PDB file of C-alpha atoms and ligand atoms in Angstrom:
ATOM      1  CA  MET A1290     -17.555 -25.338  17.089  1.00  0.00           C
ATOM      2  CA  SER A1291     -15.797 -25.055  13.761  1.00  0.00           C
ATOM      3  CA  ASP A1292     -12.080 -25.653  13.311  1.00  0.00           C
ATOM      4  CA  LEU A1293     -11.718 -22.331  11.523  1.00  0.00           C
ATOM      5  CA  CYS A1294      -9.644 -19.775  13.312  1.00  0.00           C
ATOM      6  CA  PRO A1295     -11.715 -17.123  15.137  1.00  0.00           C
ATOM      7  CA  CYS A1296      -9.550 -14.370  13.584  1.00  0.00           C
ATOM      8  CA  GLY A1297     -11.312 -14.927  10.244  1.00  0.00           C
ATOM      9  CA  SER A1298      -8.194 -15.771   8.230  1.00  0.00           C
ATOM     10  CA  GLY A1299      -9.996 -18.710   6.620  1.00  0.00           C
ATOM     11  CA  LEU A1300      -7.328 -21.066   7.975  1.00  0.00           C
ATOM     12  CA  VAL A1301      -7.936 -23.699  10.578  1.00  0.00           C
ATOM     13  CA  TYR A1302      -7.097 -22.626  14.134  1.00  0.00           C
ATOM     14  CA  ALA A1303      -4.274 -25.199  14.429  1.00  0.00           C
ATOM     15  CA  ALA A1304      -2.527 -23.642  11.410  1.00  0.00           C
ATOM     16  CA  CYS A1305      -3.199 -20.021  12.367  1.00  0.00           C
ATOM     17  CA  CYS A1306      -3.409 -18.545  15.867  1.00  0.00           C
ATOM     18  CA  GLN A1307      -3.088 -21.710  17.956  1.00  0.00           C
ATOM     19  CA  PRO A1308       0.703 -22.029  17.672  1.00  0.00           C
ATOM     20  CA  LEU A1309       1.016 -18.469  18.927  1.00  0.00           C
ATOM     21  CA  HIS A1310      -1.352 -19.180  21.804  1.00  0.00           C
ATOM     22  CA  LEU A1311       0.907 -22.118  22.636  1.00  0.00           C
ATOM     23  CA  GLY A1312       4.012 -19.920  22.805  1.00  0.00           C
ATOM     24  CA  GLN A1313       5.420 -19.552  19.320  1.00  0.00           C
ATOM     25  CA  PRO A1314       6.468 -15.966  18.476  1.00  0.00           C
ATOM     26  CA  ALA A1315       4.363 -14.072  15.900  1.00  0.00           C
ATOM     27  CA  ALA A1316       6.163 -13.458  12.601  1.00  0.00           C
ATOM     28  CA  THR A1317       4.530 -10.087  12.074  1.00  0.00           C
ATOM     29  CA  PRO A1318       2.516  -7.479  14.033  1.00  0.00           C
ATOM     30  CA  GLU A1319      -0.543  -8.522  12.000  1.00  0.00           C
ATOM     31  CA  ALA A1320      -0.164 -12.147  13.079  1.00  0.00           C
ATOM     32  CA  LEU A1321       0.086 -10.996  16.709  1.00  0.00           C
ATOM     33  CA  MET A1322      -2.958  -8.767  16.317  1.00  0.00           C
ATOM     34  CA  ARG A1323      -4.935 -11.720  14.878  1.00  0.00           C
ATOM     35  CA  SER A1324      -3.840 -13.974  17.714  1.00  0.00           C
ATOM     36  CA  ARG A1325      -4.944 -11.373  20.275  1.00  0.00           C
ATOM     37  CA  TYR A1326      -8.354 -11.042  18.612  1.00  0.00           C
ATOM     38  CA  SER A1327      -8.671 -14.850  18.697  1.00  0.00           C
ATOM     39  CA  ALA A1328      -7.648 -14.781  22.355  1.00  0.00           C
ATOM     40  CA  PHE A1329     -10.459 -12.290  23.076  1.00  0.00           C
ATOM     41  CA  VAL A1330     -12.901 -14.649  21.351  1.00  0.00           C
ATOM     42  CA  ARG A1331     -11.567 -17.582  23.336  1.00  0.00           C
ATOM     43  CA  GLU A1332     -11.370 -15.542  26.567  1.00  0.00           C
ATOM     44  CA  ASP A1333      -7.694 -16.422  26.908  1.00  0.00           C
ATOM     45  CA  THR A1334      -6.671 -13.640  29.301  1.00  0.00           C
ATOM     46  CA  ALA A1335      -3.320 -15.303  30.072  1.00  0.00           C
ATOM     47  CA  TYR A1336      -2.331 -14.969  26.436  1.00  0.00           C
ATOM     48  CA  LEU A1337      -3.626 -11.401  26.212  1.00  0.00           C
ATOM     49  CA  LEU A1338      -1.463 -10.404  29.158  1.00  0.00           C
ATOM     50  CA  ALA A1339       1.574 -12.355  27.933  1.00  0.00           C
ATOM     51  CA  SER A1340       1.361 -10.642  24.531  1.00  0.00           C
ATOM     52  CA  TRP A1341       1.212  -7.162  26.077  1.00  0.00           C
ATOM     53  CA  ASP A1342       4.322  -4.954  26.271  1.00  0.00           C
ATOM     54  CA  ASP A1343       5.747  -4.664  29.802  1.00  0.00           C
ATOM     55  CA  SER A1344       5.478  -0.883  29.788  1.00  0.00           C
ATOM     56  CA  THR A1345       1.710  -0.773  29.192  1.00  0.00           C
ATOM     57  CA  ARG A1346       0.444  -4.156  30.480  1.00  0.00           C
ATOM     58  CA  PRO A1347      -2.320  -3.871  33.082  1.00  0.00           C
ATOM     59  CA  PRO A1348      -1.841  -5.980  36.237  1.00  0.00           C
ATOM     60  CA  THR A1349      -4.983  -7.968  35.524  1.00  0.00           C
ATOM     61  CA  LEU A1350      -7.545  -8.155  32.764  1.00  0.00           C
ATOM     62  CA  GLU A1351     -11.286  -8.535  33.232  1.00  0.00           C
ATOM     63  CA  LEU A1352     -13.224  -9.411  30.084  1.00  0.00           C
ATOM     64  CA  ALA A1353     -16.844  -8.342  29.800  1.00  0.00           C
ATOM     65  CA  PRO A1354     -18.686 -11.692  30.038  1.00  0.00           C
ATOM     66  CA  ALA A1355     -21.491 -10.735  27.625  1.00  0.00           C
ATOM     67  CA  THR A1356     -19.257  -9.712  24.753  1.00  0.00           C
ATOM     68  CA  GLN A1357     -19.754 -11.686  21.588  1.00  0.00           C
ATOM     69  CA  TRP A1358     -17.110 -11.006  18.959  1.00  0.00           C
ATOM     70  CA  LEU A1359     -18.406 -11.013  15.391  1.00  0.00           C
ATOM     71  CA  GLY A1360     -15.410 -10.505  13.139  1.00  0.00           C
ATOM     72  CA  LEU A1361     -12.092  -8.876  12.483  1.00  0.00           C
ATOM     73  CA  GLN A1362     -10.927  -6.993   9.381  1.00  0.00           C
ATOM     74  CA  ILE A1363      -7.343  -5.900   9.056  1.00  0.00           C
ATOM     75  CA  VAL A1364      -7.269  -2.559   7.216  1.00  0.00           C
ATOM     76  CA  HIS A1365      -3.541  -1.992   7.120  1.00  0.00           C
ATOM     77  CA  SER A1366      -0.442  -3.316   8.803  1.00  0.00           C
ATOM     78  CA  GLN A1367       3.249  -2.501   8.690  1.00  0.00           C
ATOM     79  CA  ALA A1368       6.475  -3.151  10.514  1.00  0.00           C
ATOM     80  CA  THR A1369       9.573  -0.955  10.599  1.00  0.00           C
ATOM     81  CA  GLY A1370      12.377  -2.595  12.472  1.00  0.00           C
ATOM     82  CA  ASP A1371      10.991  -3.440  15.901  1.00  0.00           C
ATOM     83  CA  ASP A1372       7.978  -1.149  15.633  1.00  0.00           C
ATOM     84  CA  GLY A1373       4.708  -2.247  14.162  1.00  0.00           C
ATOM     85  CA  GLU A1374       1.285  -0.805  13.497  1.00  0.00           C
ATOM     86  CA  VAL A1375      -1.988  -2.472  12.637  1.00  0.00           C
ATOM     87  CA  GLU A1376      -5.197  -0.717  11.714  1.00  0.00           C
ATOM     88  CA  PHE A1377      -8.289  -2.901  12.098  1.00  0.00           C
ATOM     89  CA  VAL A1378     -12.033  -2.972  12.472  1.00  0.00           C
ATOM     90  CA  ALA A1379     -13.743  -5.399  14.813  1.00  0.00           C
ATOM     91  CA  ARG A1380     -17.453  -5.880  15.459  1.00  0.00           C
ATOM     92  CA  PHE A1381     -19.007  -7.163  18.596  1.00  0.00           C
ATOM     93  CA  ARG A1382     -22.297  -7.488  20.366  1.00  0.00           C
ATOM     94  CA  GLU A1383     -23.288  -6.964  23.972  1.00  0.00           C
ATOM     95  CA  GLY A1384     -26.826  -8.154  24.556  1.00  0.00           C
ATOM     96  CA  ASP A1385     -29.024  -6.152  22.169  1.00  0.00           C
ATOM     97  CA  GLU A1386     -26.348  -3.601  21.397  1.00  0.00           C
ATOM     98  CA  TRP A1387     -24.001  -3.812  18.474  1.00  0.00           C
ATOM     99  CA  PHE A1388     -20.673  -2.048  18.206  1.00  0.00           C
ATOM    100  CA  ARG A1389     -17.915  -1.361  15.775  1.00  0.00           C
ATOM    101  CA  LEU A1390     -14.388  -0.816  17.022  1.00  0.00           C
ATOM    102  CA  ASP A1391     -11.903   1.087  14.878  1.00  0.00           C
ATOM    103  CA  GLU A1392      -8.384   1.014  16.202  1.00  0.00           C
ATOM    104  CA  ILE A1393      -4.806   1.648  15.208  1.00  0.00           C
ATOM    105  CA  SER A1394      -2.670  -0.480  17.472  1.00  0.00           C
ATOM    106  CA  GLY A1395       1.028  -0.087  18.082  1.00  0.00           C
ATOM    107  CA  PHE A1396       3.269  -3.098  18.561  1.00  0.00           C
ATOM    108  CA  ARG A1397       6.886  -3.523  19.635  1.00  0.00           C
ATOM    109  CA  ARG A1398       9.252  -6.439  19.164  1.00  0.00           C
ATOM    110  CA  GLY A1399      11.195  -7.268  22.297  1.00  0.00           C
ATOM    111  CA  ALA A1400      14.779  -8.403  22.586  1.00  0.00           C
ATOM    112  CA  ASP A1401      13.450 -11.961  22.854  1.00  0.00           C
ATOM    113  CA  GLY A1402      12.015 -11.701  19.321  1.00  0.00           C
ATOM    114  CA  TYR A1403       8.365 -11.583  20.415  1.00  0.00           C
ATOM    115  CA  TRP A1404       6.013  -8.956  19.056  1.00  0.00           C
ATOM    116  CA  ARG A1405       3.781  -7.509  21.768  1.00  0.00           C
ATOM    117  CA  TYR A1406       0.906  -5.093  21.921  1.00  0.00           C
ATOM    118  CA  LEU A1407       1.952  -1.604  23.046  1.00  0.00           C
ATOM    119  CA  ASP A1408      -1.077   0.674  22.852  1.00  0.00           C
ATOM    120  CA  GLY A1409      -3.967   1.669  20.628  1.00  0.00           C
ATOM    121  CA  ASN A1410      -6.385   4.481  19.961  1.00  0.00           C
ATOM    122  CA  ALA A1411      -9.755   2.766  19.985  1.00  0.00           C
ATOM    123  CA  ARG A1412     -12.944   4.348  18.719  1.00  0.00           C
ATOM    124  CA  PHE A1413     -16.249   2.652  19.496  1.00  0.00           C
ATOM    125  CA  ASP A1414     -19.358   3.322  17.496  1.00  0.00           C
ATOM    126  CA  ARG A1415     -22.761   1.945  18.253  1.00  0.00           C
ATOM    127  CA  LEU A1416     -24.180   0.150  15.226  1.00  0.00           C
ATOM    128  CA  ARG A1417     -27.894   0.562  14.534  1.00  0.00           C
ATOM    129  CA  PRO A1418     -28.615  -1.981  11.824  1.00  0.00           C
ATOM    130  CA  GLY A1419     -31.809  -1.425   9.870  1.00  0.00           C
ATOM    131  CA  ARG A1420     -34.148  -4.320   9.188  1.00  0.00           C
ATOM    132  CA  ASN A1421     -32.986  -4.636   5.575  1.00  0.00           C
ATOM    133  CA  ASP A1422     -29.273  -4.123   6.271  1.00  0.00           C
ATOM    134  CA  ASP A1423     -26.762  -6.944   6.203  1.00  0.00           C
ATOM    135  CA  CYS A1424     -26.668  -8.540   9.637  1.00  0.00           C
ATOM    136  CA  PRO A1425     -23.674  -7.315  11.671  1.00  0.00           C
ATOM    137  CA  CYS A1426     -23.031 -10.939  12.757  1.00  0.00           C
ATOM    138  CA  ASN A1427     -21.540 -11.490   9.258  1.00  0.00           C
ATOM    139  CA  SER A1428     -23.966 -14.283   8.391  1.00  0.00           C
ATOM    140  CA  GLY A1429     -24.597 -12.697   4.983  1.00  0.00           C
ATOM    141  CA  ARG A1430     -28.344 -12.528   5.730  1.00  0.00           C
ATOM    142  CA  LYS A1431     -30.564  -9.525   6.268  1.00  0.00           C
ATOM    143  CA  PHE A1432     -30.699  -8.318   9.863  1.00  0.00           C
ATOM    144  CA  LYS A1433     -34.478  -8.919  10.092  1.00  0.00           C
ATOM    145  CA  LYS A1434     -34.058 -12.562   8.999  1.00  0.00           C
ATOM    146  CA  CYS A1435     -31.146 -13.172  11.297  1.00  0.00           C
ATOM    147  CA  CYS A1436     -30.367 -11.515  14.639  1.00  0.00           C
ATOM    148  CA  GLY A1437     -32.854  -8.622  14.348  1.00  0.00           C
TER     149      GLY A1437
HETATM  150 ZN1   ZN B2927      -6.032 -16.854  13.361  1.00  0.00          ZN
HETATM  151 ZN1   ZN B2928     -27.104 -12.205  12.428  1.00  0.00          ZN
END
């Protein structure tokens, strides 16, 4: 496994999402969003729950075991006072099915200074890559020569 952070920042994990996973507060809603994506990749449900706002946090979290996360792109992020918003695109695979998730997530900074995930409006689209399309796994190769 590479040392690069799963969130795709291009930084090593130890200099990116790991400090947050170890308990350091995120500086921005985008940093928190990245750390949550990395936690999904690493199946760190404890972190996902800890970084969820009290008012919307589910009692438990069950991750789909077959989900393979393929990449995160931050489209837009902003913070106004203690409210934050991050628009992102994530791609993932479940068995032979490929999906694209478009979401605008809301974040709130608590009195303790920690940003947490509040809610999001997720839209899932099934991807149907053609043989000559770029592979959705982000390898940079054609689908037919990669995962197709
Ligand atoms: Zn990261
Ligand atoms: Zn591929």
